Amino acid sequence: MKNYGVNELRKMFLDFFEGKGHLVMKSFSLVPHNDNSLLLINAGMAPLKPYFTGQEIPPCNRMATCQKCIRTGDIENIGKTARHGTFFEMLGNFSFGDYFKKEAIAWSWEFLTEVVGLDADRLYPSVYLEDDEAYEIWNKEIGVPKDKIFRFGKEDNFWEHGSGPCGPCSEIYYDRGEKYGCGKPDCTVGCDCDRYIEIWNNVFTQFNGDGKGNYELLENKNIDTGMGLERLAAAVQDVDSIFDVDTIHALRTKVCEFADKEYKKEYKDDVSIRIVTDHIRSATFMISDGIMPSNEGRGYVLRRIIRRASRHGRLLGIEDMFLSKLSETVIESSKDGYPELFEKKDFIFNVLTQEETKFNKTIDQGLTILNDMCDEMKKEGKTELSGEYAFKLHDTYGFPLDLTKEILEEKNLHVDEEGFLSAMNVQKEKARGARKETNYMGADATVYEEIDVEITSKFVGYDNLTHISKITALTTEDSLAEALTDGQIGTIFVEETPFYATMGGQAADVGFISVEGGKFKVEDTIKLSGGKIGHIGIVIEGMFKIGDRAVLTVDEKSRTNTCKNHSATHLLQKALRTVLGSHVEQAGSFVTNDRLRFDFSHFSAMTGEEISRVEKIVNDEIAAGLLVDTQEMSIEEAKKTGAMALFGEKYGATVRVVRMGDFSTELCGGTHVNNTHSISAFKIISEAGIAAGVRRIEALTGNGVFAYYQELEDMLEQAAKIVKTNPASLIEKLEHMMSDSKVMQSEIESLKSKAAKEALGDVMDQIKLVKGVKLLATKVNGIEMNGLRELGDQLKEKIGEGVVVIISVVDEKVNLIAMATEQAVKKGAHAGNLIKGISGLVGGSGGGRPNMAQAGGKNPNGAEAALIEAANILENQL
Ligand code: ATP
Ligand code: MG
């Protein structure tokens, strides 16, 4: 047998099946397309599912692929068995209602024994217990002796996944020789050890199962096979494991080089070496398919794999960053089959390096803490880490449970996993029970009640936007925390903060809090009872611990704009009192960085003129450049200044008075501009009633006003473009168009009546005499009820005396009308009864007065019969 390389074997397989009429396709992405049932592609058939279920038509009835696969379910096996990787390549040939068992079995045998040259004596097929057909093919047609064919039960040899297409399989095992065996007397095909390894699985999809054990034979039977490329290579190259085949061997050697370790010296080291070797392959391929490390879904699978690799690297004594360097070797040996690896190599290196850096930080922190915990356990003579501790590591320090487990295992210790789960549940319960009051990020407001009452925060941000202070308390979304790490959502408390918390109608500041190596994005700032100010947000990088010195930085642009809007609100209030009268009282206000909202008492809608006057006053005071002055004083003193206090508001012993020149004086705790000039412009964009006697104004300032006008201008341009003119001529153009349209409207009207009259000419010769009374019964198309009445009147006039019946068919609908002149009625004609008698024939019902009646129906096919029946009824009436 020739010693073929992995890249050669891949090609040999695909060429072989191409020769058997198969369409060879490139591997699909590891990320499933339109398939929510699967996190990652785990078999060659997975991306072809729509062809098997018949949802889509395959480009060819025979296909072959070499598919990248990830099996996280095998993660515990990695490094411990010879045949499992989390990443591997699966060779597969597929038949969609084309060839079946006979060919599939024969070709797999031909490929293994003739193309690759594996020793036929060492190959053992297995079939499903009841699949005599496959058994016979193996025995009679291929010539495998009966004692070498194994029959296995459903568990091993029946492929089924819920309901849908399913069927028996036939696996091919390769005997790698006694030296790989477990030595047990009953060791044979099917044993869990590494002597007989399954290399190929042929699935015969011949049934449709209902998921309850009932099977129906499929009309179009399919073939789905899968052979691990690495396992095939291990057999062909006659090496110990998939980690010894040519391509992976090169990578494994690199790992040993970095670790300065020799392979096959220490079992424990070897396991770590194999884990790193496998995981870096998985990670490299996953990133090349666009997966990014994250805390959920496939992103989490990737994160876990990278972190595990990094951790085992450390166990091997690798101190420097090494993942991206190893990834280079992966790319080098696989880029022929997967050019995307090479194309995206810089990106892959980047992602790996970033994740490795992040994890190193977490590990350093967590390890120190875990070591302390272990020391404590040793002192107390315990071998089990409490679930509570393990949970704390996981929850507070982002240290994964599986890592805790592994580290403990190395020290012959273990963790109380049940305790871990119950600690997690307790926390979840607590969170659920407390979820009555939540802030917008979903955090339980009640978690804040657990903070030490001694802890308070001082606002120091009227004039400063940055400040350094000490972290005094931290919470996650639902519990107190000693630290917050990467990616966690939580709340930070400090002694002194420049962040303004939502209060007095002014929205909170946003910005950043940083510590050495850490950054937290503040998305909201809240004022809590007990004088605490909480900064809610997310840790972008690093770790935040109680006691850390933090630099707090308010987003300047957002604060500046909020100040403009808040100061403008004071000017607005005064202007409203000036224009509308002193009954105007503030009923509420809300100021953010992009607009202001002011609610006030007033009993009618403001006129356009009033709005303009208010705007002008405010803009004049802006232009006047009034100094804004703030002072703290007692409430009595404040009242003497004539400050406008809010009705029903509680004030403390001292209050803050905000004055803008001599124009406005208000009690206010908010932040303001230093001079009204900075507001630059003010514009009311809406005025509306929100309750009886309460109006609401929304307005813009500064750049908001300019952006608003810009938008209006763009709209104007667009409108002008639509009617093919420029904004300056838009009004003139629209006036023209309106008068043109009026002319056209009247032309349409006259055309319509002309058309109706023309129709009249044709119906005059349809008049019949029924017992001396003229009857005009006719059918028209497309005339609605209004037009029908008009037409009826015209016909009536035209015939002088008599009865008119018109049926109009409009799409699937029928309109009927009957009219009788005075004379006809005198002679006994009754339009109402006539309609009653014929409307049933067109699928409707109706009636009316003797001289006039109408109805609607749903059956146009009955129109002719209805016209004939009209004559009969009239005859009986007379
Ligand atoms: P095993 O019992 O050895 O885990 P399996 O029954 O899970 O194998 P299948 O689901 O039938 O395997 O997959 C088809 C083929 O894919 C197998 O015959 C094997 O060659 C290969 N294969 C499966 N899992 C892995 C893995 N984790 N690493 C490498 N190759 C694998
Ligand atoms: Mg398996």
mmCIF file of N, CA and C in Angstrom, residues 605-701:
data_model
loop_
_atom_site.group_PDB
_atom_site.id
_atom_site.type_symbol
_atom_site.label_atom_id
_atom_site.label_comp_id
_atom_site.label_asym_id
_atom_site.label_seq_id
_atom_site.Cartn_x
_atom_site.Cartn_y
_atom_site.Cartn_z
ATOM 1 N N ALA A 605 -55.535 75.361 21.712
ATOM 2 C CA ALA A 605 -54.358 75.150 20.876
ATOM 3 C C ALA A 605 -53.712 76.496 20.589
ATOM 4 N N MET A 606 -52.412 76.535 20.556
ATOM 5 C CA MET A 606 -51.732 77.793 20.231
ATOM 6 C C MET A 606 -51.923 78.107 18.759
ATOM 7 N N THR A 607 -52.080 79.365 18.433
ATOM 8 C CA THR A 607 -52.195 79.739 17.028
ATOM 9 C C THR A 607 -50.790 79.804 16.430
ATOM 10 N N GLY A 608 -50.753 79.789 15.112
ATOM 11 C CA GLY A 608 -49.465 79.881 14.440
ATOM 12 C C GLY A 608 -48.751 81.157 14.838
ATOM 13 N N GLU A 609 -49.523 82.181 15.017
ATOM 14 C CA GLU A 609 -48.922 83.463 15.355
ATOM 15 C C GLU A 609 -48.325 83.418 16.757
ATOM 16 N N GLU A 610 -49.032 82.783 17.698
ATOM 17 C CA GLU A 610 -48.511 82.662 19.063
ATOM 18 C C GLU A 610 -47.207 81.855 19.082
ATOM 19 N N ILE A 611 -47.214 80.786 18.301
ATOM 20 C CA ILE A 611 -46.004 79.964 18.243
ATOM 21 C C ILE A 611 -44.831 80.780 17.727
ATOM 22 N N SER A 612 -45.068 81.526 16.660
ATOM 23 C CA SER A 612 -43.983 82.342 16.097
ATOM 24 C C SER A 612 -43.488 83.359 17.109
ATOM 25 N N ARG A 613 -44.409 83.955 17.871
ATOM 26 C CA ARG A 613 -43.981 84.961 18.843
ATOM 27 C C ARG A 613 -43.122 84.326 19.928
ATOM 28 N N VAL A 614 -43.541 83.148 20.393
ATOM 29 C CA VAL A 614 -42.755 82.453 21.423
ATOM 30 C C VAL A 614 -41.360 82.136 20.884
ATOM 31 N N GLU A 615 -41.320 81.608 19.665
ATOM 32 C CA GLU A 615 -40.015 81.286 19.058
ATOM 33 C C GLU A 615 -39.130 82.519 18.977
ATOM 34 N N LYS A 616 -39.738 83.622 18.576
ATOM 35 C CA LYS A 616 -38.946 84.838 18.402
ATOM 36 C C LYS A 616 -38.374 85.312 19.737
ATOM 37 N N ILE A 617 -39.196 85.298 20.786
ATOM 38 C CA ILE A 617 -38.715 85.731 22.102
ATOM 39 C C ILE A 617 -37.525 84.871 22.539
ATOM 40 N N VAL A 618 -37.693 83.566 22.417
ATOM 41 C CA VAL A 618 -36.609 82.681 22.845
ATOM 42 C C VAL A 618 -35.347 82.955 22.027
ATOM 43 N N ASN A 619 -35.498 83.073 20.731
ATOM 44 C CA ASN A 619 -34.320 83.313 19.884
ATOM 45 C C ASN A 619 -33.674 84.662 20.172
ATOM 46 N N ASP A 620 -34.497 85.667 20.512
ATOM 47 C CA ASP A 620 -33.925 86.964 20.879
ATOM 48 C C ASP A 620 -33.094 86.853 22.145
ATOM 49 N N GLU A 621 -33.590 86.106 23.127
ATOM 50 C CA GLU A 621 -32.843 85.958 24.391
ATOM 51 C C GLU A 621 -31.572 85.135 24.193
ATOM 52 N N ILE A 622 -31.621 84.213 23.216
ATOM 53 C CA ILE A 622 -30.405 83.464 22.878
ATOM 54 C C ILE A 622 -29.375 84.418 22.301
ATOM 55 N N ALA A 623 -29.841 85.243 21.365
ATOM 56 C CA ALA A 623 -28.937 86.180 20.705
ATOM 57 C C ALA A 623 -28.408 87.217 21.684
ATOM 58 N N ALA A 624 -29.189 87.532 22.710
ATOM 59 C CA ALA A 624 -28.782 88.564 23.667
ATOM 60 C C ALA A 624 -27.598 88.109 24.526
ATOM 61 N N GLY A 625 -27.307 86.815 24.506
ATOM 62 C CA GLY A 625 -26.143 86.319 25.272
ATOM 63 C C GLY A 625 -26.298 86.531 26.759
ATOM 64 N N LEU A 626 -27.391 86.072 27.338
ATOM 65 C CA LEU A 626 -27.616 86.233 28.772
ATOM 66 C C LEU A 626 -26.665 85.327 29.552
ATOM 67 N N LEU A 627 -26.099 85.859 30.615
ATOM 68 C CA LEU A 627 -25.252 85.050 31.481
ATOM 69 C C LEU A 627 -26.138 84.105 32.279
ATOM 70 N N VAL A 628 -25.681 82.856 32.395
ATOM 71 C CA VAL A 628 -26.440 81.906 33.199
ATOM 72 C C VAL A 628 -25.723 81.754 34.531
ATOM 73 N N ASP A 629 -26.448 82.008 35.599
ATOM 74 C CA ASP A 629 -25.817 82.039 36.905
ATOM 75 C C ASP A 629 -26.543 81.067 37.829
ATOM 76 N N THR A 630 -25.797 80.242 38.560
ATOM 77 C CA THR A 630 -26.463 79.317 39.486
ATOM 78 C C THR A 630 -25.998 79.566 40.906
ATOM 79 N N GLN A 631 -26.920 79.472 41.829
ATOM 80 C CA GLN A 631 -26.585 79.702 43.240
ATOM 81 C C GLN A 631 -27.387 78.770 44.128
ATOM 82 N N GLU A 632 -26.742 78.335 45.201
ATOM 83 C CA GLU A 632 -27.470 77.537 46.185
ATOM 84 C C GLU A 632 -27.950 78.485 47.277
ATOM 85 N N MET A 633 -29.160 78.316 47.732
ATOM 86 C CA MET A 633 -29.666 79.179 48.807
ATOM 87 C C MET A 633 -30.823 78.479 49.497
ATOM 88 N N SER A 634 -31.297 79.072 50.577
ATOM 89 C CA SER A 634 -32.431 78.471 51.279
ATOM 90 C C SER A 634 -33.682 78.704 50.441
ATOM 91 N N ILE A 635 -34.706 77.898 50.708
ATOM 92 C CA ILE A 635 -35.915 78.011 49.899
ATOM 93 C C ILE A 635 -36.584 79.379 50.106
ATOM 94 N N GLU A 636 -36.473 79.945 51.323
ATOM 95 C CA GLU A 636 -37.080 81.276 51.571
ATOM 96 C C GLU A 636 -36.422 82.335 50.705
ATOM 97 N N GLU A 637 -35.078 82.297 50.744
ATOM 98 C CA GLU A 637 -34.329 83.260 49.918
ATOM 99 C C GLU A 637 -34.703 83.104 48.449
ATOM 100 N N ALA A 638 -34.808 81.872 48.051
ATOM 101 C CA ALA A 638 -35.096 81.599 46.653
ATOM 102 C C ALA A 638 -36.439 82.204 46.254
ATOM 103 N N LYS A 639 -37.411 82.051 47.128
ATOM 104 C CA LYS A 639 -38.736 82.595 46.802
ATOM 105 C C LYS A 639 -38.677 84.106 46.626
ATOM 106 N N LYS A 640 -37.796 84.743 47.422
ATOM 107 C CA LYS A 640 -37.656 86.197 47.315
ATOM 108 C C LYS A 640 -37.127 86.593 45.939
ATOM 109 N N THR A 641 -36.334 85.747 45.334
ATOM 110 C CA THR A 641 -35.790 86.088 44.012
ATOM 111 C C THR A 641 -36.862 85.959 42.940
ATOM 112 N N GLY A 642 -38.023 85.430 43.328
ATOM 113 C CA GLY A 642 -39.104 85.281 42.349
ATOM 114 C C GLY A 642 -38.941 84.032 41.504
ATOM 115 N N ALA A 643 -38.147 83.089 42.004
ATOM 116 C CA ALA A 643 -37.925 81.870 41.230
ATOM 117 C C ALA A 643 -39.222 81.113 41.046
ATOM 118 N N MET A 644 -39.393 80.544 39.875
ATOM 119 C CA MET A 644 -40.562 79.731 39.604
ATOM 120 C C MET A 644 -40.319 78.351 40.193
ATOM 121 N N ALA A 645 -41.068 78.004 41.228
ATOM 122 C CA ALA A 645 -40.920 76.676 41.818
ATOM 123 C C ALA A 645 -42.007 75.787 41.245
ATOM 124 N N LEU A 646 -41.732 74.525 41.230
ATOM 125 C CA LEU A 646 -42.717 73.606 40.661
ATOM 126 C C LEU A 646 -43.760 73.284 41.702
ATOM 127 N N PHE A 647 -44.999 73.327 41.279
ATOM 128 C CA PHE A 647 -46.084 73.021 42.169
ATOM 129 C C PHE A 647 -45.977 71.565 42.604
ATOM 130 N N GLY A 648 -46.114 71.323 43.906
ATOM 131 C CA GLY A 648 -46.145 69.944 44.393
ATOM 132 C C GLY A 648 -44.788 69.290 44.500
ATOM 133 N N GLU A 649 -43.728 70.015 44.166
ATOM 134 C CA GLU A 649 -42.393 69.410 44.241
ATOM 135 C C GLU A 649 -41.841 69.605 45.653
ATOM 136 N N LYS A 650 -41.111 68.586 46.160
ATOM 137 C CA LYS A 650 -40.513 68.728 47.495
ATOM 138 C C LYS A 650 -39.101 69.249 47.323
ATOM 139 N N TYR A 651 -38.740 70.252 48.084
ATOM 140 C CA TYR A 651 -37.373 70.761 47.998
ATOM 141 C C TYR A 651 -36.657 70.553 49.312
ATOM 142 N N GLY A 652 -35.333 70.398 49.250
ATOM 143 C CA GLY A 652 -34.536 70.204 50.468
ATOM 144 C C GLY A 652 -34.294 71.538 51.166
ATOM 145 N N ALA A 653 -33.391 71.535 52.148
ATOM 146 C CA ALA A 653 -33.129 72.750 52.921
ATOM 147 C C ALA A 653 -32.538 73.832 52.029
ATOM 148 N N THR A 654 -31.631 73.404 51.149
ATOM 149 C CA THR A 654 -31.108 74.400 50.218
ATOM 150 C C THR A 654 -31.550 74.022 48.814
ATOM 151 N N VAL A 655 -31.737 75.018 48.004
ATOM 152 C CA VAL A 655 -32.149 74.772 46.624
ATOM 153 C C VAL A 655 -31.179 75.459 45.687
ATOM 154 N N ARG A 656 -31.257 75.075 44.448
ATOM 155 C CA ARG A 656 -30.355 75.653 43.462
ATOM 156 C C ARG A 656 -31.196 76.575 42.587
ATOM 157 N N VAL A 657 -30.726 77.783 42.437
ATOM 158 C CA VAL A 657 -31.479 78.747 41.634
ATOM 159 C C VAL A 657 -30.694 79.026 40.353
ATOM 160 N N VAL A 658 -31.373 78.863 39.228
ATOM 161 C CA VAL A 658 -30.717 79.104 37.941
ATOM 162 C C VAL A 658 -31.305 80.369 37.331
ATOM 163 N N ARG A 659 -30.436 81.371 37.095
ATOM 164 C CA ARG A 659 -30.896 82.644 36.554
ATOM 165 C C ARG A 659 -30.302 82.889 35.176
ATOM 166 N N MET A 660 -31.118 83.364 34.253
ATOM 167 C CA MET A 660 -30.588 83.720 32.938
ATOM 168 C C MET A 660 -30.822 85.211 32.768
ATOM 169 N N GLY A 661 -29.776 85.961 32.971
ATOM 170 C CA GLY A 661 -29.884 87.416 32.955
ATOM 171 C C GLY A 661 -31.012 87.824 33.888
ATOM 172 N N ASP A 662 -31.800 88.815 33.467
ATOM 173 C CA ASP A 662 -32.958 89.187 34.266
ATOM 174 C C ASP A 662 -34.215 88.545 33.712
ATOM 175 N N PHE A 663 -34.029 87.717 32.684
ATOM 176 C CA PHE A 663 -35.179 87.191 31.952
ATOM 177 C C PHE A 663 -35.859 86.039 32.690
ATOM 178 N N SER A 664 -35.071 85.072 33.189
ATOM 179 C CA SER A 664 -35.674 83.884 33.789
ATOM 180 C C SER A 664 -34.978 83.489 35.081
ATOM 181 N N THR A 665 -35.767 83.107 36.066
ATOM 182 C CA THR A 665 -35.223 82.585 37.318
ATOM 183 C C THR A 665 -36.021 81.341 37.686
ATOM 184 N N GLU A 666 -35.326 80.204 37.829
ATOM 185 C CA GLU A 666 -36.028 78.968 38.165
ATOM 186 C C GLU A 666 -35.255 78.169 39.187
ATOM 187 N N LEU A 667 -35.988 77.408 39.979
ATOM 188 C CA LEU A 667 -35.338 76.439 40.855
ATOM 189 C C LEU A 667 -35.048 75.222 39.988
ATOM 190 N N CYS A 668 -33.782 74.809 39.957
ATOM 191 C CA CYS A 668 -33.470 73.705 39.039
ATOM 192 C C CYS A 668 -32.159 73.051 39.427
ATOM 193 N N GLY A 669 -32.126 71.736 39.397
ATOM 194 C CA GLY A 669 -30.893 71.008 39.738
ATOM 195 C C GLY A 669 -30.135 70.566 38.504
ATOM 196 N N GLY A 670 -30.619 70.929 37.347
ATOM 197 C CA GLY A 670 -30.042 70.398 36.102
ATOM 198 C C GLY A 670 -28.784 71.112 35.656
ATOM 199 N N THR A 671 -28.277 70.675 34.518
ATOM 200 C CA THR A 671 -27.058 71.276 33.977
ATOM 201 C C THR A 671 -27.418 72.246 32.856
ATOM 202 N N HIS A 672 -26.658 73.323 32.774
ATOM 203 C CA HIS A 672 -27.003 74.385 31.823
ATOM 204 C C HIS A 672 -25.786 74.932 31.089
ATOM 205 N N VAL A 673 -26.083 75.682 30.032
ATOM 206 C CA VAL A 673 -25.003 76.395 29.334
ATOM 207 C C VAL A 673 -24.554 77.554 30.218
ATOM 208 N N ASN A 674 -23.381 78.126 29.962
ATOM 209 C CA ASN A 674 -22.916 79.264 30.754
ATOM 210 C C ASN A 674 -23.495 80.576 30.252
ATOM 211 N N ASN A 675 -23.816 80.597 28.957
ATOM 212 C CA ASN A 675 -24.344 81.812 28.353
ATOM 213 C C ASN A 675 -25.372 81.381 27.310
ATOM 214 N N THR A 676 -26.525 82.025 27.282
ATOM 215 C CA THR A 676 -27.588 81.576 26.368
ATOM 216 C C THR A 676 -27.135 81.604 24.907
ATOM 217 N N HIS A 677 -26.102 82.383 24.650
ATOM 218 C CA HIS A 677 -25.564 82.455 23.290
ATOM 219 C C HIS A 677 -25.219 81.071 22.740
ATOM 220 N N SER A 678 -24.735 80.183 23.632
ATOM 221 C CA SER A 678 -24.309 78.850 23.166
ATOM 222 C C SER A 678 -25.468 78.017 22.615
ATOM 223 N N ILE A 679 -26.693 78.396 22.929
ATOM 224 C CA ILE A 679 -27.823 77.586 22.433
ATOM 225 C C ILE A 679 -27.955 77.741 20.913
ATOM 226 N N SER A 680 -27.505 78.862 20.424
ATOM 227 C CA SER A 680 -27.481 79.281 19.007
ATOM 228 C C SER A 680 -28.816 79.371 18.284
ATOM 229 N N ALA A 681 -29.750 78.433 18.460
ATOM 230 C CA ALA A 681 -31.036 78.572 17.765
ATOM 231 C C ALA A 681 -32.095 77.731 18.459
ATOM 232 N N PHE A 682 -33.364 78.099 18.258
ATOM 233 C CA PHE A 682 -34.466 77.398 18.890
ATOM 234 C C PHE A 682 -35.607 77.271 17.884
ATOM 235 N N LYS A 683 -36.241 76.096 17.850
ATOM 236 C CA LYS A 683 -37.332 75.908 16.879
ATOM 237 C C LYS A 683 -38.373 74.945 17.452
ATOM 238 N N ILE A 684 -39.637 75.398 17.471
ATOM 239 C CA ILE A 684 -40.720 74.511 17.929
ATOM 240 C C ILE A 684 -41.115 73.607 16.763
ATOM 241 N N ILE A 685 -41.153 72.300 17.003
ATOM 242 C CA ILE A 685 -41.544 71.425 15.894
ATOM 243 C C ILE A 685 -42.930 70.822 16.069
ATOM 244 N N SER A 686 -43.492 70.906 17.290
ATOM 245 C CA SER A 686 -44.886 70.485 17.405
ATOM 246 C C SER A 686 -45.533 71.085 18.640
ATOM 247 N N GLU A 687 -46.854 71.264 18.549
ATOM 248 C CA GLU A 687 -47.627 71.775 19.673
ATOM 249 C C GLU A 687 -48.915 71.007 19.638
ATOM 250 N N ALA A 688 -49.296 70.343 20.742
ATOM 251 C CA ALA A 688 -50.495 69.519 20.710
ATOM 252 C C ALA A 688 -51.041 69.357 22.121
ATOM 253 N N GLY A 689 -52.336 69.005 22.191
ATOM 254 C CA GLY A 689 -52.929 68.768 23.504
ATOM 255 C C GLY A 689 -52.649 67.344 23.937
ATOM 256 N N ILE A 690 -52.328 67.141 25.239
ATOM 257 C CA ILE A 690 -52.102 65.760 25.703
ATOM 258 C C ILE A 690 -53.111 65.377 26.777
ATOM 259 N N ALA A 691 -53.810 66.335 27.362
ATOM 260 C CA ALA A 691 -54.854 66.058 28.348
ATOM 261 C C ALA A 691 -55.688 67.330 28.427
ATOM 262 N N ALA A 692 -56.810 67.263 29.149
ATOM 263 C CA ALA A 692 -57.646 68.468 29.242
ATOM 264 C C ALA A 692 -56.838 69.588 29.863
ATOM 265 N N GLY A 693 -56.696 70.678 29.134
ATOM 266 C CA GLY A 693 -55.994 71.835 29.675
ATOM 267 C C GLY A 693 -54.486 71.694 29.736
ATOM 268 N N VAL A 694 -53.936 70.658 29.127
ATOM 269 C CA VAL A 694 -52.475 70.516 29.117
ATOM 270 C C VAL A 694 -51.981 70.403 27.674
ATOM 271 N N ARG A 695 -51.048 71.276 27.320
ATOM 272 C CA ARG A 695 -50.467 71.261 25.977
ATOM 273 C C ARG A 695 -49.034 70.753 26.057
ATOM 274 N N ARG A 696 -48.536 70.262 24.933
ATOM 275 C CA ARG A 696 -47.147 69.793 24.895
ATOM 276 C C ARG A 696 -46.428 70.422 23.707
ATOM 277 N N ILE A 697 -45.265 70.982 23.998
ATOM 278 C CA ILE A 697 -44.422 71.526 22.925
ATOM 279 C C ILE A 697 -43.173 70.667 22.801
ATOM 280 N N GLU A 698 -42.820 70.359 21.569
ATOM 281 C CA GLU A 698 -41.528 69.715 21.342
ATOM 282 C C GLU A 698 -40.683 70.683 20.541
ATOM 283 N N ALA A 699 -39.421 70.801 20.917
ATOM 284 C CA ALA A 699 -38.585 71.784 20.240
ATOM 285 C C ALA A 699 -37.151 71.309 20.116
ATOM 286 N N LEU A 700 -36.426 71.982 19.234
ATOM 287 C CA LEU A 700 -35.032 71.654 18.982
ATOM 288 C C LEU A 700 -34.175 72.869 19.265
ATOM 289 N N THR A 701 -32.863 72.623 19.516
ATOM 290 C CA THR A 701 -31.932 73.743 19.650
ATOM 291 C C THR A 701 -30.662 73.428 18.865
#
